[in-house]
CSV table of C-alpha atoms in Angstrom, one decimal:
chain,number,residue,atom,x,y,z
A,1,UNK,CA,-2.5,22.6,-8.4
A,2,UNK,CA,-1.8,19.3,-7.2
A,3,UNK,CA,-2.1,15.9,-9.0
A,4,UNK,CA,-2.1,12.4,-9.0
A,5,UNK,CA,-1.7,9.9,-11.2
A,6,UNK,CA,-3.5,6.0,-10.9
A,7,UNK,CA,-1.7,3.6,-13.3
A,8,UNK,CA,-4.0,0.7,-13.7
A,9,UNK,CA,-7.6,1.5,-14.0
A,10,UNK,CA,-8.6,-1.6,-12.4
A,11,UNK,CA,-11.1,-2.5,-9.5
A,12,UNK,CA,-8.3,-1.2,-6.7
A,13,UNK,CA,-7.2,1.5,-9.4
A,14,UNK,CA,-10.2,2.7,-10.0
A,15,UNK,CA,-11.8,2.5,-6.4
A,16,UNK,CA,-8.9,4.9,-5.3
A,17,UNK,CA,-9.2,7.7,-8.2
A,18,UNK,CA,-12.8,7.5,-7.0
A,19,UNK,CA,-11.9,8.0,-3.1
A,20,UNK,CA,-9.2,10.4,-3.8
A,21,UNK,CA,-11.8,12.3,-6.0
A,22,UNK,CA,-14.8,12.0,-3.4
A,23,UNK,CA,-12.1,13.4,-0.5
A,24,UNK,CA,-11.2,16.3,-3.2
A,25,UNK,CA,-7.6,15.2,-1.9
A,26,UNK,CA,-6.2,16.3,-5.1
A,27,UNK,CA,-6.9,19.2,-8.1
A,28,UNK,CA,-6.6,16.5,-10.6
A,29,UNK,CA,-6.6,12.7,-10.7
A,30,UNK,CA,-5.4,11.2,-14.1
A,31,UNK,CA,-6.1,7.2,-14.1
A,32,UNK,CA,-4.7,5.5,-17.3
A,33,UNK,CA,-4.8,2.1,-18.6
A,34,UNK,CA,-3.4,0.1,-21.6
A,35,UNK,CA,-6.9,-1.4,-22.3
A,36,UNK,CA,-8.4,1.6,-25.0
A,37,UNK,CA,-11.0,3.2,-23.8
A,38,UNK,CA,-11.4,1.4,-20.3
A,39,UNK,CA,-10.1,4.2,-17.9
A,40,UNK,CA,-11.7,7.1,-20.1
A,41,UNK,CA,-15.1,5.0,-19.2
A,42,UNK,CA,-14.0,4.7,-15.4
A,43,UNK,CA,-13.4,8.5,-15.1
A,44,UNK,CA,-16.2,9.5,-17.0
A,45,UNK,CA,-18.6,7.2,-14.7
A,46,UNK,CA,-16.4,8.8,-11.3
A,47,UNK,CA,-17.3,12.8,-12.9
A,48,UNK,CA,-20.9,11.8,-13.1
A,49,UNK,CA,-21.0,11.8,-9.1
A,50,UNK,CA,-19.5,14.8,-8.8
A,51,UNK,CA,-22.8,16.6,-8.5
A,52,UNK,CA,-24.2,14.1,-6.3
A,53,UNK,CA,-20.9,13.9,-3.9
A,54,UNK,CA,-20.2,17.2,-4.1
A,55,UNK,CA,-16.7,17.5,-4.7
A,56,UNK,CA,-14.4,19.8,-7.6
A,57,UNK,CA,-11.5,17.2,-8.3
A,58,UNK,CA,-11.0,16.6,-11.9
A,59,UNK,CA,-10.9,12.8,-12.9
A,60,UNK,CA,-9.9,12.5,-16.6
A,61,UNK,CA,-8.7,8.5,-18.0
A,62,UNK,CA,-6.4,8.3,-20.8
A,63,UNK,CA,-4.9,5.3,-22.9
A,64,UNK,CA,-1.8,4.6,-22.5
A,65,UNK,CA,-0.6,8.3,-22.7
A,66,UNK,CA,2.0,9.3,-20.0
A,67,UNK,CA,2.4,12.7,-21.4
A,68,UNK,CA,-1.1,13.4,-19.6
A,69,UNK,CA,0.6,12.3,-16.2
A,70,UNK,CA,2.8,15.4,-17.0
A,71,UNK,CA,3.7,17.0,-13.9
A,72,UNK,CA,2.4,14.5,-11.0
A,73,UNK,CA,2.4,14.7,-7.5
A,74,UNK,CA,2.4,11.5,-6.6
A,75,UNK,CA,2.4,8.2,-9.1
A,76,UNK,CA,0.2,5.4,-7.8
A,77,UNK,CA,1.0,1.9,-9.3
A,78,UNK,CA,-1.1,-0.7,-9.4
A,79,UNK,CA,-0.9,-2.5,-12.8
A,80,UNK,CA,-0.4,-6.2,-13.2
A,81,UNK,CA,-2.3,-9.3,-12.7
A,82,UNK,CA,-4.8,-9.8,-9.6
A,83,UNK,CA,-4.4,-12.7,-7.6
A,84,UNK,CA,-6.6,-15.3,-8.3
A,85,UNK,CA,-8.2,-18.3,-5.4
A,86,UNK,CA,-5.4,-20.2,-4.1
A,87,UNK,CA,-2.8,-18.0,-5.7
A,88,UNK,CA,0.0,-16.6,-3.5
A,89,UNK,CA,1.0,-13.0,-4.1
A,90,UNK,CA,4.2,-14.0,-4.4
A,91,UNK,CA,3.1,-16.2,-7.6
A,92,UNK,CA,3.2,-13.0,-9.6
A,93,UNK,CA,6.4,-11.8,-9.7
A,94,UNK,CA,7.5,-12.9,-12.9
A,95,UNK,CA,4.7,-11.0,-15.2
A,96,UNK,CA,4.0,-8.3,-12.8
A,97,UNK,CA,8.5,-7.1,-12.3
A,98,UNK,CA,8.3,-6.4,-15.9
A,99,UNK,CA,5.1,-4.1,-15.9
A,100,UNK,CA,5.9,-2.4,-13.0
A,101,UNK,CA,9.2,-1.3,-14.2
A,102,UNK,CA,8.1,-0.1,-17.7
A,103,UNK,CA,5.2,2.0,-16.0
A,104,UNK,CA,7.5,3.9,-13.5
A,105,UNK,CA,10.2,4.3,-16.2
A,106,UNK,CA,7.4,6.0,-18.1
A,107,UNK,CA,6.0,7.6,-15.7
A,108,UNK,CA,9.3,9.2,-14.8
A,109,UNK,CA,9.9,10.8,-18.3
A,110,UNK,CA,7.3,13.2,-17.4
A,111,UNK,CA,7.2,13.1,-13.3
A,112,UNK,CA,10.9,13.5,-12.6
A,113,UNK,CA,10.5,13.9,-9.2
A,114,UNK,CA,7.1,11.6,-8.4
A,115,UNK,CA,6.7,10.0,-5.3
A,116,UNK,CA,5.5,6.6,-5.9
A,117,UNK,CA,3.2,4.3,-4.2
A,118,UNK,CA,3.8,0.8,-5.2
A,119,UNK,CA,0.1,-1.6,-5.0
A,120,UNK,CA,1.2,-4.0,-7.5
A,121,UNK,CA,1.7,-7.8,-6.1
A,122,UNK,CA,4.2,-8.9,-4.4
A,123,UNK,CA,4.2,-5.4,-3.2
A,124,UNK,CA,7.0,-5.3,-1.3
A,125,UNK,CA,10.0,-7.1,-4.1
A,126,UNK,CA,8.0,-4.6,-6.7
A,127,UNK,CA,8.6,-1.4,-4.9
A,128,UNK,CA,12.3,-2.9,-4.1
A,129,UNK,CA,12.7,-3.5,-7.6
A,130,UNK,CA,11.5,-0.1,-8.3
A,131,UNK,CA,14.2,1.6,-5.4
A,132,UNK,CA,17.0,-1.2,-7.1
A,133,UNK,CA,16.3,-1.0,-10.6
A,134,UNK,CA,15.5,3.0,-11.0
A,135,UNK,CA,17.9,4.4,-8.3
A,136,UNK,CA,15.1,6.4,-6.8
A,137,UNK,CA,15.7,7.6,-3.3
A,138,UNK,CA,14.1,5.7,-1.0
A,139,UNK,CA,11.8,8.3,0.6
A,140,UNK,CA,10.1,8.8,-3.1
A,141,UNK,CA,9.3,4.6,-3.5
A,142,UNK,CA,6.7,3.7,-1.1
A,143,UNK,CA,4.8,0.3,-0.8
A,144,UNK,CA,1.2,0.2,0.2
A,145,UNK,CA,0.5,-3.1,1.9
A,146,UNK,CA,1.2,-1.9,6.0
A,147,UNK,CA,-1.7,0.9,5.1
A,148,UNK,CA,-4.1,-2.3,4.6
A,149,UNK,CA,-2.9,-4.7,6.8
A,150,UNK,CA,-3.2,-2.3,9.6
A,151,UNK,CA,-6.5,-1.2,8.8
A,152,UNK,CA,-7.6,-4.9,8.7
A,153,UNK,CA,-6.5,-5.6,11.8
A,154,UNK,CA,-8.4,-2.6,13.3
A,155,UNK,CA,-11.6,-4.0,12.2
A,156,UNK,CA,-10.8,-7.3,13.2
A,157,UNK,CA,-9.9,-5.8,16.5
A,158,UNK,CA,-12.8,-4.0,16.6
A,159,UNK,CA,-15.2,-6.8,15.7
A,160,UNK,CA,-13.8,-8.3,18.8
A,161,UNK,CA,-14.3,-5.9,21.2
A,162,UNK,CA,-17.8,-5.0,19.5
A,163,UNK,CA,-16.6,-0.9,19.5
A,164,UNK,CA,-16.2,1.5,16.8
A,165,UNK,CA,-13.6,0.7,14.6
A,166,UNK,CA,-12.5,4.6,14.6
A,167,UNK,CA,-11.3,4.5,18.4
A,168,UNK,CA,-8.7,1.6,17.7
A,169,UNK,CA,-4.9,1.8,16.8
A,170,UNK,CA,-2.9,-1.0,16.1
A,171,UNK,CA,-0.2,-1.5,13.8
A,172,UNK,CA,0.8,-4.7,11.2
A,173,UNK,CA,4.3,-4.3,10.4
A,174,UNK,CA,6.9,-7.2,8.1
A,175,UNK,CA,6.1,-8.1,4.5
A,176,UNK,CA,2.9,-7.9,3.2
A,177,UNK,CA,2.2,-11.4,2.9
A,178,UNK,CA,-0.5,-14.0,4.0
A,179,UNK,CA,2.3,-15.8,6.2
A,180,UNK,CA,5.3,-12.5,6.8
A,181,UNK,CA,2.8,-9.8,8.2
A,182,UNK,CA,3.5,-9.5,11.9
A,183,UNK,CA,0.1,-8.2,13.4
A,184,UNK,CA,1.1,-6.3,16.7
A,185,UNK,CA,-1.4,-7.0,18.6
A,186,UNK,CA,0.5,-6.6,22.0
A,187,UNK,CA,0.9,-2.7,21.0
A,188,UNK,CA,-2.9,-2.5,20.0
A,189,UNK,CA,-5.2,0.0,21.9
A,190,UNK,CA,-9.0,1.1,22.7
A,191,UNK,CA,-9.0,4.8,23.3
A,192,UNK,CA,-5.5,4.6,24.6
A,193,UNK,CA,-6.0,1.6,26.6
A,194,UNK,CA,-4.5,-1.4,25.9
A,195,UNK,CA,-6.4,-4.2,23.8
A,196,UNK,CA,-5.8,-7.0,26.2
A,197,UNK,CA,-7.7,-5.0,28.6
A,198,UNK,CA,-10.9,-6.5,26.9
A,199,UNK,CA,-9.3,-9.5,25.1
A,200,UNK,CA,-8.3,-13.0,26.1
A,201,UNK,CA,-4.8,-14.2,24.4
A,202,UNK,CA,-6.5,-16.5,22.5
A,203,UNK,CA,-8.7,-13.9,21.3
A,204,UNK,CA,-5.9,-11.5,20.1
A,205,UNK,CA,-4.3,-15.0,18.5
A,206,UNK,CA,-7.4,-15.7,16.7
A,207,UNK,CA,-7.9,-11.6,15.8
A,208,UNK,CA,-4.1,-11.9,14.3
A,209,UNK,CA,-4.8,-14.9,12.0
A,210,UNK,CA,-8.0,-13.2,10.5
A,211,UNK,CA,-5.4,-10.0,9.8
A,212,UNK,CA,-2.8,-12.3,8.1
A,213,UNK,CA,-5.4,-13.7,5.7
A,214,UNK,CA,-7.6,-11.0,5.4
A,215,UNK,CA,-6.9,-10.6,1.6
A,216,UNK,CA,-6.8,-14.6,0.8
A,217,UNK,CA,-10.2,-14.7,2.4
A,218,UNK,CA,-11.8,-11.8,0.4
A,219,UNK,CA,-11.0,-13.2,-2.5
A,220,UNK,CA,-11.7,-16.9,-1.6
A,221,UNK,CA,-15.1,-15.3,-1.0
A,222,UNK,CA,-14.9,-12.7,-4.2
A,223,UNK,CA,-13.0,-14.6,-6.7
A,224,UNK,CA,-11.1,-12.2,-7.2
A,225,UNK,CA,-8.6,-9.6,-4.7
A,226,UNK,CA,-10.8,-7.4,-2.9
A,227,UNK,CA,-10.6,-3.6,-4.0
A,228,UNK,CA,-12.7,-1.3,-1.9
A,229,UNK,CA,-10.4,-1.2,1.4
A,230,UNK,CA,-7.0,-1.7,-0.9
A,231,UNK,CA,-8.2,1.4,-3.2
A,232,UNK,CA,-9.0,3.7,0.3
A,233,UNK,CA,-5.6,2.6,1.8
A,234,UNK,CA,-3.7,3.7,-1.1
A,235,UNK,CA,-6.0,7.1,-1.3
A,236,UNK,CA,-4.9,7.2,2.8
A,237,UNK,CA,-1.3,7.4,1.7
A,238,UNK,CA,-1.6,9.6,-0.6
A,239,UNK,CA,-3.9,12.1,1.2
A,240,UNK,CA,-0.4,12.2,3.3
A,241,UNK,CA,1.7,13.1,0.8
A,242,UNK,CA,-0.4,15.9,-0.6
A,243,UNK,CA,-1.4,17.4,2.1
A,244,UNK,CA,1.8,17.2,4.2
A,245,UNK,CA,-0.2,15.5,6.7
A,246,UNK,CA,2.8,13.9,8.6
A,247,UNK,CA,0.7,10.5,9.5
A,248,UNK,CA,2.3,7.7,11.0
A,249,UNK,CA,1.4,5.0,8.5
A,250,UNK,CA,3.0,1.4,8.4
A,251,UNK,CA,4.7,1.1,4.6
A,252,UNK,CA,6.7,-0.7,2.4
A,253,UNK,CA,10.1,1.1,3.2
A,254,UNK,CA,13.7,0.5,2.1
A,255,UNK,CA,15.6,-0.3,5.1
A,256,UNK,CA,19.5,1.6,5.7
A,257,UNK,CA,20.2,0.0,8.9
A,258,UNK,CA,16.9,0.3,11.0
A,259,UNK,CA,15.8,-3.1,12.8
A,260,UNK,CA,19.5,-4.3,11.8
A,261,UNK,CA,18.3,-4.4,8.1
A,262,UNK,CA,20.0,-3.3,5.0
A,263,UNK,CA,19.0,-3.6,1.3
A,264,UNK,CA,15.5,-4.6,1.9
A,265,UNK,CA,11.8,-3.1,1.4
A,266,UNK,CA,9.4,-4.0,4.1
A,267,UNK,CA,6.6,-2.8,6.1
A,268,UNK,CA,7.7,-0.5,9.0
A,269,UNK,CA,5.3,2.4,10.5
A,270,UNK,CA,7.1,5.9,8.9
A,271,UNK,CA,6.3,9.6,8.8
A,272,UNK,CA,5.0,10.0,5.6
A,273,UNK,CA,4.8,13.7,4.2
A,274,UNK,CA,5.2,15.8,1.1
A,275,UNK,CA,8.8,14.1,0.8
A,276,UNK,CA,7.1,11.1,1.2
A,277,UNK,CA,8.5,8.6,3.6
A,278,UNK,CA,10.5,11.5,5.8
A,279,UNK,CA,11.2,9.7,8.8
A,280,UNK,CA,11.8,5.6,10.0
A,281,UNK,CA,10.1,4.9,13.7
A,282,UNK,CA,11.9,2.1,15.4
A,283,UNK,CA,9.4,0.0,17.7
A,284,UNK,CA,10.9,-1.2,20.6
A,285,UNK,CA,9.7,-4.8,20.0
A,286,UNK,CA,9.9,-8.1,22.3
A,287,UNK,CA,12.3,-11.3,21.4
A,288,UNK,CA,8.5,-12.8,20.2
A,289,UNK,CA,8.5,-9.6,17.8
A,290,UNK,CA,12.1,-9.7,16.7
A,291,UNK,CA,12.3,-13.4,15.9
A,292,UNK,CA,8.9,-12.6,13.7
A,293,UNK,CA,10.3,-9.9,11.6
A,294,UNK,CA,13.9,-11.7,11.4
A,295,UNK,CA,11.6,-15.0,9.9
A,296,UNK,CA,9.8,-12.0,7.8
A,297,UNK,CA,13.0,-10.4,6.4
A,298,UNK,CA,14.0,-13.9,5.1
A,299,UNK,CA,11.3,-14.7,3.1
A,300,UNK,CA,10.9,-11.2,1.7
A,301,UNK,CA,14.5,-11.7,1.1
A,302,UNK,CA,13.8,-14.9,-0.6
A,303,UNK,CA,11.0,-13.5,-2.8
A,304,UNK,CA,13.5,-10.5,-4.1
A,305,UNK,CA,16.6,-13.2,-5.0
A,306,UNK,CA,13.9,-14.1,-7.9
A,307,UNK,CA,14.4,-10.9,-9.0
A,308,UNK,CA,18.1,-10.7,-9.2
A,309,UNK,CA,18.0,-14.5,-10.8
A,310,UNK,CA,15.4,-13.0,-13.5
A,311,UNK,CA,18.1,-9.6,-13.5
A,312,UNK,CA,15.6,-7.3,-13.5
A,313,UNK,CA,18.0,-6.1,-10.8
């Protein structure tokens, strides 16, 4: 029996219990909440499409209760504060460290050996802090934000070339951040073929700055961050995980040397598996590249010092 655990019954939270249900990706699906009643009511409304969707996964909501996580698979995090029109994700670290902490200390109690998949904002100092703080291994802490990015900068690419969104590959790799994702385009293909094949330079530069600010534009236009494609990235990941599926998926990964890097959580494409992040794939990228993740690295840097001023770390 397999099972996974959404804390944070949210819009994203509750959009991926509902995908991960829908793709019967795992036995049982626990979402909890602090708010009473709230994730009981999101579950609930997810089990009334089972019938209509078709699928036997088991969504139940609890409040607050981490004794029904008992056993889990896989933790997904997402509680904390959404961002809000002109706020950066980076904005907040101070209430969200502090949540994000207490729910995977909790969580542990009863998941001892959990992989967790870090959503909360700033995504990548959260699942750092969580690696730092909680001297998990680093193959069991896993951030979410490369899954997304990537994903955005298919459809982008896709938009583009006016093709089915499907038949692209391309990766975003660095923090996940409106100004330290690296969108690599260069690297980007069509059915094997390489995206500037069908796409000027200034094309694949505009295509790139849509990627960056994907997320600030949905929620210029929402109000709100956008949930839909963050809760089916995060059920992506996990889909991994459970089913061993070995996909090569861009995360938030604790670096030991790779790209020159130490002490450090930031997007890289990895093997994720039923270990979770099982193997590191080095790109071989240009001096354009490198000088992009090196810019990256210090501003993800930057963001996790607040941390170790606030010492949470």
């Amino acid at each position: 029996m397999s099972k996974v655990t959404v804390v944070g019954a949210g819009n994203v939270g509750a959009t991926c219990a509902n995908v991960l249900a829908v793709n019967e990706v795992a036995d049982q699906i626990v979402l909890i909440d602090i708010k009473q009643g709230f994730s009981e009511g999101k579950a609930m409304d997810i089990m009334q499409t089972a019938q209509l969707m078709g699928f036997d996964s088991v969504v139940t909501g609890v409040t607050n209760d981490y004794a029904a996580t008992a056993g889990s698979d896989v933790v997904v995090v997402t509680s904390g504060l959404p961002r809000k029109p002109g706020m950066t994700r980076e904005e907040l670290i101070g209430v969200n460290a502090g949540i994000v902490k207490s729910v995977v200390e909790s969580a542990l109690k009863y998941s001892p050996d959990a992989k967790f998949v870090i959503v909360s904002n700033p995504m990548d100092p959260m699942a750092y802090l969580t690696v730092k703080s909680l001297g998990l291994p680093r193959n069991r802490v896993i951030g979410m934000g490369g899954a997304l990015d990537s994903s955005r900068l298919k459809y982008f690419l896709s938009q583009a070339i006016g093709c089915n969104a499907n038949e692209v590959e391309g990766l975003v790799i660095g923090g996940h951040g409106d100004t330290t994702m690296i969108p690599l385009t260069r690297l980007a293909t069509y059915k094997g073929i390489p995206v500037s094949n069908f796409l000027s330079a200034e094309k694949l530069e505009e295509v790139a700055k849509a990627t960056m600010v994907g997320g600030a534009t949905l929620t210029g236009l929402l109000g709100t961050s956008a949930w839909m494609a963050p809760g089916a990235a995060t059920s992506y990941l996990v889909e991994s995980i459970i089913k061993d599926q070995k996909k090569m998926i861009v995360c938030g990964t604790f670096l030991e040397g790779e790209y020159g890097m130490n002490d450090i959580l930031i997007g890289v494409p990895v093997i994720i598996g039923k270990d979770g992040i099982e193997k590191v794939i080095e790109l071989d990228l240009n001096d354009d590249e490198k000088a992009k993740l090196a810019a990256s690295e210090a501003a993800v840097r930057k963001t996790n010092s607040i941390l170790h001023d606030m010492n949470l770390i």
